[in-house]
Short mmCIF file of C-alpha atoms and ligand atoms in Angstrom, two decimals:
data_model
loop_
_atom_site.label_atom_id
_atom_site.label_comp_id
_atom_site.label_asym_id
_atom_site.label_seq_id
_atom_site.Cartn_x
_atom_site.Cartn_y
_atom_site.Cartn_z
CA MET A 10 -137.16 -10.26 287.24
CA PHE A 11 -134.79 -9.70 284.57
CA PRO A 12 -131.92 -12.02 284.33
CA GLY A 13 -128.55 -10.73 285.43
CA ASN A 14 -126.93 -10.70 281.92
CA PHE A 15 -130.11 -8.86 280.34
CA PHE A 16 -128.76 -6.62 277.46
CA TRP A 17 -130.15 -3.05 278.35
CA GLY A 18 -129.39 -0.63 275.69
CA GLY A 19 -130.26 1.53 272.67
CA ALA A 20 -130.41 1.37 268.98
CA THR A 21 -129.50 3.55 265.80
CA ALA A 22 -128.91 3.09 262.08
CA ALA A 23 -126.26 4.52 260.02
CA ASN A 24 -128.27 6.42 257.43
CA GLN A 25 -130.25 8.08 260.19
CA PHE A 26 -127.45 8.83 262.61
CA GLU A 27 -123.96 8.68 261.21
CA GLY A 28 -123.89 11.61 258.66
CA GLY A 29 -120.57 12.23 256.96
CA TRP A 30 -122.16 10.98 253.87
CA LYS A 31 -119.02 11.91 251.81
CA LEU A 32 -116.19 11.42 254.19
CA GLY A 33 -113.73 8.67 254.44
CA GLY A 34 -114.27 7.48 251.03
CA LYS A 35 -117.96 6.64 251.49
CA GLY A 36 -120.19 6.22 248.53
CA ALA A 37 -123.70 7.27 248.23
CA ALA A 38 -126.58 5.02 249.32
CA CYS A 39 -130.33 5.09 248.52
CA ALA A 40 -130.96 6.86 251.71
CA ASP A 41 -128.77 9.68 250.67
CA TYR A 42 -131.16 10.35 247.68
CA LEU A 43 -134.41 10.69 249.87
CA SER A 44 -135.26 14.23 250.65
CA SER A 45 -136.64 15.25 254.00
CA GLY A 46 -140.35 16.14 254.49
CA SER A 47 -143.37 14.93 256.39
CA TYR A 48 -146.72 13.51 255.78
CA ALA A 49 -148.14 17.03 254.92
CA GLU A 50 -145.32 17.94 252.75
CA THR A 51 -143.67 15.36 250.45
CA ARG A 52 -140.48 13.53 250.44
CA LYS A 53 -138.90 12.72 247.24
CA ILE A 54 -136.78 9.94 245.79
CA THR A 55 -134.45 11.78 243.54
CA HIS A 56 -132.04 10.71 240.88
CA THR A 57 -129.53 13.39 241.50
CA ILE A 58 -128.69 15.58 244.49
CA ARG A 59 -131.06 18.65 244.16
CA GLU A 60 -130.12 22.07 245.33
CA ASP A 61 -133.80 22.80 246.08
CA LEU A 62 -134.19 19.87 248.64
CA LYS A 63 -132.60 18.86 251.88
CA TYR A 64 -131.28 15.29 252.46
CA PRO A 65 -131.40 14.42 256.17
CA SER A 66 -128.94 11.49 255.97
CA HIS A 67 -126.16 13.78 254.74
CA GLU A 68 -125.62 15.12 258.20
CA ALA A 69 -127.91 13.20 260.24
CA ALA A 70 -126.90 13.41 263.96
CA ASP A 71 -123.20 13.38 262.98
CA PHE A 72 -122.30 10.48 264.88
CA TYR A 73 -119.38 10.25 262.51
CA HIS A 74 -117.56 13.09 264.35
CA HIS A 75 -119.28 12.60 267.81
CA TYR A 76 -118.86 8.83 268.38
CA LYS A 77 -116.48 9.09 271.30
CA GLU A 78 -118.61 11.52 273.17
CA ASP A 79 -121.67 9.55 272.26
CA ILE A 80 -120.27 6.23 273.54
CA LYS A 81 -119.11 7.87 276.87
CA LEU A 82 -122.81 9.12 277.42
CA LEU A 83 -124.09 5.59 276.73
CA ALA A 84 -121.48 4.24 279.19
CA GLU A 85 -122.58 6.76 281.67
CA ALA A 86 -126.10 5.52 281.32
CA GLY A 87 -124.98 2.07 281.95
CA PHE A 88 -125.57 0.61 278.46
CA LYS A 89 -124.79 -3.05 278.02
CA MET A 90 -125.62 -3.13 274.45
CA PHE A 91 -125.50 -0.57 271.56
CA ARG A 92 -127.23 -1.41 268.18
CA LEU A 93 -125.77 0.35 265.18
CA SER A 94 -125.53 -0.58 261.47
CA ILE A 95 -122.68 -0.62 259.16
CA ASN A 96 -122.99 1.38 256.14
CA TRP A 97 -122.45 -0.60 253.07
CA THR A 98 -121.01 2.24 251.18
CA ARG A 99 -118.42 3.01 253.71
CA ILE A 100 -117.03 -0.43 253.02
CA PHE A 101 -117.69 -0.78 249.35
CA PRO A 102 -118.60 2.69 248.13
CA THR A 103 -120.59 1.37 244.96
CA GLY A 104 -120.94 -2.24 246.25
CA MET A 105 -118.85 -3.43 243.31
CA GLU A 106 -115.31 -2.90 244.18
CA ASP A 107 -112.92 -5.87 244.44
CA ALA A 108 -111.22 -4.50 247.67
CA PRO A 109 -112.86 -2.79 250.56
CA ASN A 110 -112.40 0.79 251.51
CA GLU A 111 -109.80 0.60 254.40
CA GLU A 112 -110.90 4.06 255.92
CA GLY A 113 -114.33 2.91 256.26
CA LEU A 114 -113.40 -0.37 257.94
CA GLN A 115 -111.27 1.72 260.42
CA PHE A 116 -114.10 3.98 261.27
CA TYR A 117 -116.13 1.08 262.72
CA ASP A 118 -112.90 -0.38 264.28
CA TYR A 119 -112.63 2.84 266.20
CA VAL A 120 -116.38 2.65 267.13
CA PHE A 121 -116.21 -0.95 268.19
CA ASP A 122 -112.97 -0.48 270.23
CA GLU A 123 -114.53 2.53 272.09
CA LEU A 124 -117.66 0.22 272.82
CA ILE A 125 -115.59 -2.62 274.17
CA LYS A 126 -113.57 -0.34 276.19
CA ASN A 127 -116.81 0.91 277.80
CA LYS A 128 -118.15 -2.75 278.23
CA ILE A 129 -120.79 -2.28 275.85
CA GLN A 130 -121.70 -5.10 273.52
CA PRO A 131 -122.08 -3.93 269.89
CA LEU A 132 -125.13 -5.34 268.07
CA VAL A 133 -124.68 -4.86 264.29
CA THR A 134 -127.34 -4.64 261.58
CA ILE A 135 -125.57 -5.44 258.30
CA ASN A 136 -128.20 -3.69 256.31
CA HIS A 137 -130.44 -0.93 257.68
CA PHE A 138 -132.17 0.74 254.64
CA ASP A 139 -128.76 1.32 253.14
CA ILE A 140 -128.13 0.11 249.57
CA PRO A 141 -125.33 1.61 247.41
CA ILE A 142 -127.02 3.86 244.92
CA ALA A 143 -124.80 2.52 242.15
CA LEU A 144 -126.54 -0.89 242.72
CA CYS A 145 -129.96 0.77 242.43
CA GLU A 146 -128.78 2.42 239.13
CA LYS A 147 -127.15 -0.65 237.70
CA TYR A 148 -129.28 -3.40 238.98
CA ASN A 149 -132.57 -1.81 240.38
CA GLY A 150 -131.45 -2.86 243.70
CA TRP A 151 -132.50 -6.29 245.07
CA GLU A 152 -134.43 -6.94 241.82
CA SER A 153 -131.14 -8.59 240.52
CA ARG A 154 -129.74 -11.76 241.97
CA GLU A 155 -126.14 -10.16 241.49
CA LEU A 156 -126.78 -8.50 244.78
CA ILE A 157 -126.60 -11.77 246.65
CA ASP A 158 -123.00 -12.28 245.84
CA LEU A 159 -122.18 -8.42 246.41
CA PHE A 160 -123.76 -8.70 249.74
CA TYR A 161 -121.80 -11.84 250.42
CA LYS A 162 -118.41 -10.29 249.58
CA HIS A 163 -119.52 -7.33 252.07
CA CYS A 164 -120.49 -9.82 254.71
CA LYS A 165 -117.25 -11.84 254.25
CA THR A 166 -115.21 -8.60 254.78
CA ILE A 167 -116.87 -7.40 257.88
CA PHE A 168 -117.23 -10.68 259.45
CA THR A 169 -113.48 -11.47 259.08
CA ARG A 170 -112.53 -7.92 260.12
CA TYR A 171 -114.51 -7.84 263.15
CA LYS A 172 -114.66 -11.33 264.15
CA ASP A 173 -113.12 -10.64 267.54
CA LYS A 174 -115.09 -7.47 268.23
CA VAL A 175 -118.70 -8.12 267.33
CA LYS A 176 -120.67 -11.14 268.42
CA TYR A 177 -124.37 -10.33 267.73
CA TRP A 178 -125.41 -9.50 264.09
CA LEU A 179 -128.66 -8.80 262.29
CA THR A 180 -128.82 -9.41 258.63
CA PHE A 181 -131.69 -7.24 257.24
CA ASN A 182 -133.50 -4.41 259.29
CA GLU A 183 -137.14 -5.00 259.26
CA ILE A 184 -137.00 -7.32 256.33
CA ASN A 185 -140.73 -7.67 256.05
CA THR A 186 -140.87 -3.79 255.29
CA ALA A 187 -140.49 -5.29 251.73
CA LEU A 188 -144.11 -6.22 252.03
CA LEU A 189 -145.17 -2.69 252.34
CA GLU A 190 -145.27 -0.45 249.25
CA LEU A 191 -143.12 2.12 250.96
CA GLY A 192 -140.47 -0.59 251.47
CA SER A 193 -139.81 -0.70 247.65
CA TYR A 194 -137.08 1.99 247.78
CA LEU A 195 -135.39 1.98 251.21
CA SER A 196 -135.68 -1.69 251.94
CA LEU A 197 -135.18 -3.20 248.41
CA GLY A 198 -133.56 -0.28 246.48
CA LEU A 199 -136.25 -0.64 243.72
CA ARG A 200 -136.65 2.65 241.79
CA ASN A 201 -138.58 3.93 239.04
CA GLU A 202 -137.76 5.75 235.72
CA GLU A 203 -139.22 9.03 237.03
CA GLU A 204 -138.50 10.60 240.53
CA GLU A 205 -141.36 10.00 242.77
CA GLU A 206 -142.72 10.79 246.04
CA PHE A 207 -141.60 8.33 248.84
CA LEU A 208 -145.15 7.62 250.10
CA LYS A 209 -146.63 7.12 246.70
CA GLN A 210 -144.10 5.00 244.89
CA THR A 211 -145.36 3.01 241.96
CA ASP A 212 -145.94 -0.55 243.34
CA ASN A 213 -145.04 -3.76 241.65
CA PRO A 214 -145.85 -6.59 244.17
CA GLU A 215 -144.28 -9.29 242.02
CA LEU A 216 -141.02 -7.42 241.91
CA ARG A 217 -141.08 -6.85 245.82
CA PHE A 218 -141.52 -10.54 246.31
CA GLN A 219 -138.77 -11.39 243.91
CA ALA A 220 -136.41 -8.96 245.49
CA LEU A 221 -137.40 -10.21 249.00
CA HIS A 222 -136.51 -13.81 247.79
CA HIS A 223 -133.04 -12.56 246.99
CA GLN A 224 -132.69 -10.99 250.51
CA PHE A 225 -133.80 -14.25 252.03
CA VAL A 226 -131.27 -16.20 250.18
CA ALA A 227 -128.63 -13.62 250.96
CA SER A 228 -129.48 -13.58 254.58
CA ALA A 229 -129.19 -17.26 254.83
CA LYS A 230 -125.99 -17.33 253.07
CA ALA A 231 -124.66 -14.76 255.31
CA VAL A 232 -125.65 -16.73 258.38
CA LYS A 233 -124.09 -19.79 257.19
CA LEU A 234 -120.89 -17.93 256.34
CA ALA A 235 -120.99 -16.14 259.80
CA HIS A 236 -120.97 -19.46 261.56
CA GLU A 237 -117.97 -20.75 259.58
CA ILE A 238 -116.03 -17.64 260.33
CA ASN A 239 -116.72 -17.55 264.02
CA PRO A 240 -118.86 -20.32 265.51
CA ASP A 241 -119.59 -17.96 268.57
CA PHE A 242 -121.25 -15.42 266.43
CA LYS A 243 -125.13 -15.18 267.06
CA MET A 244 -127.17 -14.29 264.01
CA GLY A 245 -130.54 -12.79 264.19
CA CYS A 246 -133.40 -11.80 261.91
CA MET A 247 -135.01 -8.51 262.39
CA ILE A 248 -138.74 -8.04 261.90
CA SER A 249 -140.99 -5.01 262.10
CA TYR A 250 -143.58 -6.43 264.42
CA MET A 251 -147.01 -4.90 264.64
CA PRO A 252 -149.67 -7.40 266.00
CA ARG A 253 -152.88 -7.41 264.09
CA TYR A 254 -155.98 -7.51 266.43
CA PRO A 255 -159.49 -8.27 265.02
CA ARG A 256 -161.64 -5.05 265.24
CA THR A 257 -164.52 -7.06 266.64
CA CYS A 258 -165.14 -10.77 267.62
CA ASN A 259 -166.82 -11.26 264.32
CA PRO A 260 -165.16 -14.29 262.92
CA GLU A 261 -164.68 -12.53 259.62
CA ASP A 262 -162.58 -9.80 261.38
CA VAL A 263 -160.69 -12.41 263.35
CA LEU A 264 -159.84 -14.32 259.96
CA ALA A 265 -158.91 -11.02 258.28
CA ALA A 266 -156.40 -10.13 261.15
CA LYS A 267 -154.93 -13.41 261.21
CA GLN A 268 -154.27 -13.48 257.53
CA GLU A 269 -152.77 -10.04 257.54
CA GLU A 270 -150.70 -10.93 260.49
CA ASN A 271 -149.40 -14.14 258.83
CA MET A 272 -148.37 -12.33 255.71
CA LYS A 273 -147.21 -8.92 256.98
CA VAL A 274 -145.65 -10.10 260.14
CA HIS A 275 -145.01 -13.97 260.37
CA PHE A 276 -144.03 -14.76 256.73
CA CYS A 277 -140.33 -13.45 256.76
CA GLY A 278 -139.62 -14.65 260.31
CA ASP A 279 -140.99 -18.19 259.43
CA VAL A 280 -138.63 -18.27 256.36
CA GLN A 281 -135.63 -17.00 258.41
CA VAL A 282 -136.21 -19.03 261.50
CA LYS A 283 -137.73 -22.26 260.21
CA GLY A 284 -135.85 -22.10 256.75
CA TYR A 285 -138.64 -22.54 254.25
CA TYR A 286 -141.56 -20.65 252.84
CA PRO A 287 -144.66 -21.28 254.74
CA TYR A 288 -147.86 -22.77 253.16
CA TYR A 289 -149.75 -19.53 253.54
CA ALA A 290 -147.35 -17.42 251.69
CA LEU A 291 -147.12 -19.90 248.89
CA SER A 292 -150.92 -19.93 248.56
CA TYR A 293 -150.99 -16.09 248.88
CA MET A 294 -148.53 -15.78 246.05
CA LYS A 295 -150.52 -18.22 243.87
CA LYS A 296 -153.71 -16.51 244.53
CA ASN A 297 -152.40 -13.11 243.70
CA GLU A 298 -150.49 -14.35 240.62
CA ILE A 299 -147.19 -13.44 242.11
CA ASN A 300 -144.69 -15.67 240.25
CA ILE A 301 -141.20 -15.45 241.37
CA LYS A 302 -138.06 -17.31 240.29
CA ILE A 303 -136.63 -19.67 242.86
CA LEU A 304 -133.56 -21.24 241.64
CA PRO A 305 -132.55 -24.82 242.24
CA GLY A 306 -130.56 -24.88 245.41
CA ASP A 307 -132.27 -21.71 246.96
CA ASN A 308 -134.50 -23.73 249.23
CA GLU A 309 -131.48 -25.71 250.39
CA ILE A 310 -129.71 -22.44 251.21
CA LEU A 311 -132.71 -21.20 253.22
CA LYS A 312 -132.54 -24.30 255.25
CA GLN A 313 -128.78 -24.11 256.00
CA GLY A 314 -128.85 -20.53 257.00
CA THR A 315 -131.58 -20.26 259.77
CA VAL A 316 -130.96 -17.62 262.47
CA ASP A 317 -129.90 -18.22 266.23
CA PHE A 318 -132.31 -15.59 267.59
CA TYR A 319 -135.25 -13.58 266.70
CA SER A 320 -135.17 -9.86 266.91
CA PHE A 321 -137.98 -7.21 266.27
CA SER A 322 -139.01 -3.64 266.53
CA TYR A 323 -142.21 -2.95 268.64
CA TYR A 324 -144.07 0.38 268.68
CA LEU A 325 -147.73 -0.20 268.19
CA SER A 326 -150.51 -2.64 267.29
CA LEU A 327 -153.01 -2.42 264.63
CA CYS A 328 -156.66 -3.20 264.44
CA ILE A 329 -157.95 -5.07 261.36
CA SER A 330 -161.61 -5.18 260.00
CA ALA A 331 -163.00 -7.24 257.16
CA ASP A 332 -165.05 -4.22 256.40
CA PRO A 333 -163.29 -1.85 254.17
CA GLN A 334 -165.13 1.37 255.77
CA TYR A 335 -162.79 1.03 258.66
CA ALA A 336 -159.50 0.75 256.77
CA GLY A 337 -157.24 3.67 257.69
CA THR A 338 -159.29 4.99 260.46
CA GLY A 339 -156.55 4.27 262.77
CA LYS A 340 -154.50 7.14 261.05
CA CYS A 341 -151.16 5.15 261.27
CA TYR A 342 -149.14 5.18 257.93
CA VAL A 343 -149.36 1.35 257.73
CA GLY A 344 -153.15 1.40 257.85
CA GLY A 345 -155.58 -0.40 260.18
CA ALA A 346 -158.75 0.73 261.96
CA GLU A 347 -158.93 2.95 265.06
CA ASN A 348 -158.62 0.89 268.39
CA PRO A 349 -160.97 2.71 270.98
CA TYR A 350 -158.91 1.28 273.86
CA LEU A 351 -155.63 2.92 272.78
CA LYS A 352 -154.16 6.18 272.66
CA ALA A 353 -151.92 7.27 269.59
CA THR A 354 -148.82 9.31 269.28
CA ASP A 355 -148.69 12.51 267.33
CA TRP A 356 -147.82 10.47 264.35
CA GLY A 357 -150.84 7.93 264.69
CA MET A 358 -148.97 5.12 266.40
CA GLN A 359 -151.32 3.32 268.80
CA ILE A 360 -149.56 2.85 271.99
CA ASP A 361 -150.06 -0.73 273.29
CA PRO A 362 -147.63 -1.97 276.09
CA ALA A 363 -149.72 -5.17 276.74
CA GLY A 364 -149.40 -5.94 273.03
CA LEU A 365 -145.75 -6.43 273.57
CA ARG A 366 -146.30 -9.21 276.10
CA ILE A 367 -148.79 -10.91 273.72
CA THR A 368 -146.28 -10.56 271.05
CA LEU A 369 -143.42 -12.06 273.05
CA ASN A 370 -145.55 -15.10 274.08
CA ASP A 371 -146.72 -15.66 270.60
CA LEU A 372 -143.12 -15.39 269.12
CA TYR A 373 -141.75 -17.58 271.79
CA ALA A 374 -144.53 -20.25 271.46
CA ARG A 375 -143.84 -20.15 267.63
CA TYR A 376 -140.16 -20.42 267.55
CA ASN A 377 -138.65 -21.27 270.86
CA ILE A 378 -135.53 -19.45 270.38
CA PRO A 379 -134.09 -16.32 272.32
CA LEU A 380 -135.96 -13.11 271.69
CA LEU A 381 -134.55 -9.54 271.52
CA VAL A 382 -136.58 -6.30 271.32
CA VAL A 383 -134.21 -4.09 269.17
CA GLU A 384 -136.46 -1.09 268.92
CA ASN A 385 -139.13 0.40 270.95
CA GLY A 386 -139.64 3.97 271.85
CA TYR A 387 -141.80 7.14 271.77
CA GLY A 388 -141.30 9.53 268.85
CA ALA A 389 -142.42 13.05 270.07
CA TYR A 390 -141.76 16.77 269.87
CA ASP A 391 -139.48 17.60 272.69
CA LYS A 392 -139.19 21.13 274.04
CA ILE A 393 -135.93 22.67 275.66
CA GLU A 394 -137.15 24.59 278.81
CA LYS A 395 -135.69 27.96 279.72
CA ASP A 396 -133.32 26.50 282.16
CA GLY A 397 -132.04 24.03 279.26
CA SER A 398 -133.77 20.93 280.60
CA ILE A 399 -135.96 18.58 278.63
CA LYS A 400 -138.81 17.19 280.59
CA ASP A 401 -139.87 14.07 278.54
CA SER A 402 -142.12 12.37 281.16
CA TYR A 403 -144.25 11.03 278.30
CA ARG A 404 -141.30 8.86 277.15
CA ILE A 405 -140.47 7.78 280.54
CA ASP A 406 -144.17 6.71 280.92
CA TYR A 407 -144.08 4.82 277.49
CA LEU A 408 -140.79 3.06 278.21
CA LYS A 409 -141.74 2.17 281.77
CA ARG A 410 -145.01 0.56 280.63
CA HIS A 411 -143.30 -1.55 277.96
CA ILE A 412 -140.53 -2.55 280.33
CA LEU A 413 -143.23 -3.83 282.95
CA GLU A 414 -144.77 -5.97 280.26
CA MET A 415 -141.58 -7.47 279.17
CA GLU A 416 -140.74 -8.49 282.77
CA LYS A 417 -144.14 -10.09 282.90
CA SER A 418 -143.34 -11.96 279.61
CA ILE A 419 -140.22 -13.21 281.41
CA GLU A 420 -142.20 -14.36 284.26
CA ASP A 421 -144.59 -16.21 281.61
CA GLY A 422 -141.33 -18.03 280.62
CA VAL A 423 -140.34 -16.17 277.61
CA ASP A 424 -136.46 -16.17 276.91
CA LEU A 425 -136.08 -12.71 276.31
CA ILE A 426 -132.53 -11.40 276.32
CA GLY A 427 -132.44 -7.81 275.68
CA TYR A 428 -133.97 -4.51 275.13
CA THR A 429 -132.49 -1.77 272.98
CA ILE A 430 -134.65 1.46 272.86
CA TRP A 431 -134.90 3.05 269.41
CA GLY A 432 -132.98 6.28 268.58
CA CYS A 433 -131.39 6.54 272.16
CA ILE A 434 -129.61 9.56 270.82
CA ASP A 435 -132.05 11.63 268.59
CA LEU A 436 -131.70 10.77 265.09
CA VAL A 437 -133.66 11.23 261.66
CA SER A 438 -137.09 9.47 261.30
CA ALA A 439 -136.99 6.88 258.77
CA SER A 440 -140.52 7.32 257.50
CA THR A 441 -140.77 11.12 257.58
CA GLY A 442 -137.14 12.28 257.45
CA GLU A 443 -137.72 14.71 260.26
CA MET A 444 -135.36 15.48 263.23
CA ALA A 445 -138.47 16.88 264.98
CA LYS A 446 -139.69 13.32 265.64
CA ARG A 447 -137.53 12.57 268.49
CA TYR A 448 -136.95 9.22 270.28
CA GLY A 449 -133.80 9.78 272.33
CA ILE A 450 -132.86 10.07 276.01
CA ILE A 451 -130.12 12.25 274.63
CA TYR A 452 -131.09 15.35 272.70
CA VAL A 453 -129.40 16.48 269.67
CA ASN A 454 -129.40 20.08 268.80
CA LYS A 455 -130.18 19.80 265.12
CA TYR A 456 -133.36 20.96 263.38
CA ASP A 457 -135.28 20.30 260.21
CA ASP A 458 -134.26 23.57 258.42
CA GLY A 459 -130.61 22.51 258.70
CA THR A 460 -129.68 24.66 261.74
CA GLY A 461 -128.13 23.44 265.01
CA ASP A 462 -124.68 22.51 266.17
CA PHE A 463 -125.17 18.79 267.15
CA LYS A 464 -124.68 19.60 270.82
CA ARG A 465 -125.94 16.66 272.99
CA ILE A 466 -128.09 17.37 275.86
CA LYS A 467 -129.22 14.65 278.41
CA LYS A 468 -133.01 14.47 278.73
CA LYS A 469 -134.82 13.64 282.12
CA SER A 470 -135.31 10.06 280.58
CA PHE A 471 -131.55 9.86 280.65
CA ASP A 472 -131.30 9.68 284.48
CA TRP A 473 -134.39 7.61 284.50
CA TYR A 474 -132.96 4.93 282.21
CA LYS A 475 -129.68 4.91 284.00
CA GLY A 476 -131.66 4.10 287.04
CA VAL A 477 -133.61 1.38 285.30
CA ILE A 478 -130.25 -0.19 284.06
CA ALA A 479 -128.55 0.13 287.43
CA SER A 480 -131.24 -1.74 289.23
CA ASN A 481 -131.68 -4.33 286.34
CA GLY A 482 -135.31 -3.10 285.72
CA ARG A 483 -136.35 -3.04 289.50
CA ASN A 484 -136.39 0.74 289.92
CA LEU A 485 -138.69 2.20 287.28
CA GLU A 486 -139.52 5.52 289.07
C1 LIG B 521 -138.28 1.23 262.21
C2 LIG B 521 -136.88 1.40 261.51
O1 LIG B 521 -139.16 1.07 261.22
O2 LIG B 521 -138.81 2.24 262.99
C3 LIG B 521 -136.13 2.64 262.10
O3 LIG B 521 -136.14 0.29 261.66
C4 LIG B 521 -137.09 3.81 262.13
O4 LIG B 521 -135.18 2.93 261.02
C5 LIG B 521 -138.09 3.39 263.28
O5 LIG B 521 -136.55 4.93 262.37
C6 LIG B 521 -139.09 4.45 263.73
O6 LIG B 521 -139.84 4.90 262.80
P1 LIG B 521 -139.81 6.40 262.28
O7 LIG B 521 -140.52 6.37 261.14
O8 LIG B 521 -140.67 7.10 263.39
O9 LIG B 521 -138.42 6.86 262.23
#
C-alpha cells in the first residue's frame, strides 16, 4: 500500500518545456544552441543560431504562456507534486550579472503561486541541462571553478526568494550523465572549437571528471546554504539510474556489470549521499590516468553538503557482457547488450518494471534515506484518432507495471516518498530533440517541422492516472 502522503505527480525541465527563450529578459542557454534532429539525422551543437536549423528549446511546449492552463490540468488529475526546473538564464541571463533579472524571478513566483493555490507541491531542479551560453563561451562551462561561485550566487538568490514556496530541491539533473560522452555539452557545458554533432562530441574524459568535480563541490555548497536559509528545505541528488545486469552468470560478466554499475550509476550518488569519493572511483581514475585537481577544503565541503533524499530517473535496464562482441546489441543509445527477456521501446529502451523494484531495494540498502522516483515513462509516437482521442494504452500498461513494482518495494520496506512521471505534458526529447517522442498524459499539438498551435489534449492515460492518484495507487484499471 502506498503511504497516505505519497507524492503522485509529474516532471518537466525548463529547456524542454518552457519555451519563451528570449522573453522576460531571459538569456540564452546551452540547450538553446542545440538543434533538433534524431538518431538517423544529426543534431548539431552550433555556436551561432543558424537559419538552416531548428532549435526545439526556443518554443518547446510553450509552458511560458500556458502555465495557468497546464497547472489547472495537473490539478484536475489530482497531482500532489510537480517537478520543474528553474532556467538559470531567466534569473541571471549570462550567469555573471551582479543582480538577478526581476522579471525571471517573477515568472517562477507566478508558477509557484499557481501550484500552491492548487495544493501541488513544487519540486525544483536547480540545473537541468541548462547552462548560460555566456559561461560556455567564457569558461568552457564547468571546466572552470568560477562556475562554483556563479552557481552559488544563483542558488542564494532562488533559495531566498522562494524559501516559503518551495521545499523540495534537486541540485543537478542526472549528474552522472557527465560520465557519458554525450553529457559533455548539456550536462557540463563543455564545447569544442568547431561546431559538432551532438552524439559525436570530441571526448576528453579528464575534462569531464574535472568538470564533474566542480559540480560536486557546487552541489554540496548549495545543500549547505539551503539548510542555512531554511532548515525545512529537503535537498536531493538526481541520478540517471540504469541498473546493469550481467549478460550471463559467467563471473566475468558479473564483474563487468558490477564495475560498470559502480562507475556509471553509483559513483555520483555515493559522493552526494556519503560525502566522499568512493574507493572504486579513485582507483578507476588512477588506472585511467585521469588526474583532476581537488583543492584543499573541497573534501570538507563534500562532507558538509550531503543530501537529504535520493532521487533518480528510471526508464530501462542494461545488460553487460565482458565479451565486446555483445556491446551495443541492445540498440540503446547508452550501449549494452540485448536482453532476450525484455521488450524495447521504439527508441531501444529495454522496458523492465521489475528492475525498478531491484533498484529501489539496492538503493535503500545502500543509503537508508528516503527515495523519490522523479522520472519514469514511455516515450512513444502517439496518434490522434478521427474523433480527436488519443488511445495510449501502451503508456498506461508501462506506468501500471512500474507502479505495481513500486508498491512491492514499499512492502519490502523501502522508504519511497513519491513518483513523478516524466514529461507529464508532452515536451521535447532531451536526447533526440524531437516532439514526436511523447511521454505525456496530456498531448501538446506541436510538431517537429515547427507547426502546431500548442493546444493541450487529454490522452486516455490522463483519466487513468487521475484514477490511480484518487485511489492512492489501489485502482490501476
Ligand atoms: C532524462 C532527462 O535523461 O530522461 C530528461 O532527465 C529526458 O531531460 C528524459 O528528457 C527522457 O529522455 P529522452 O531522451 O527520451 O528525452
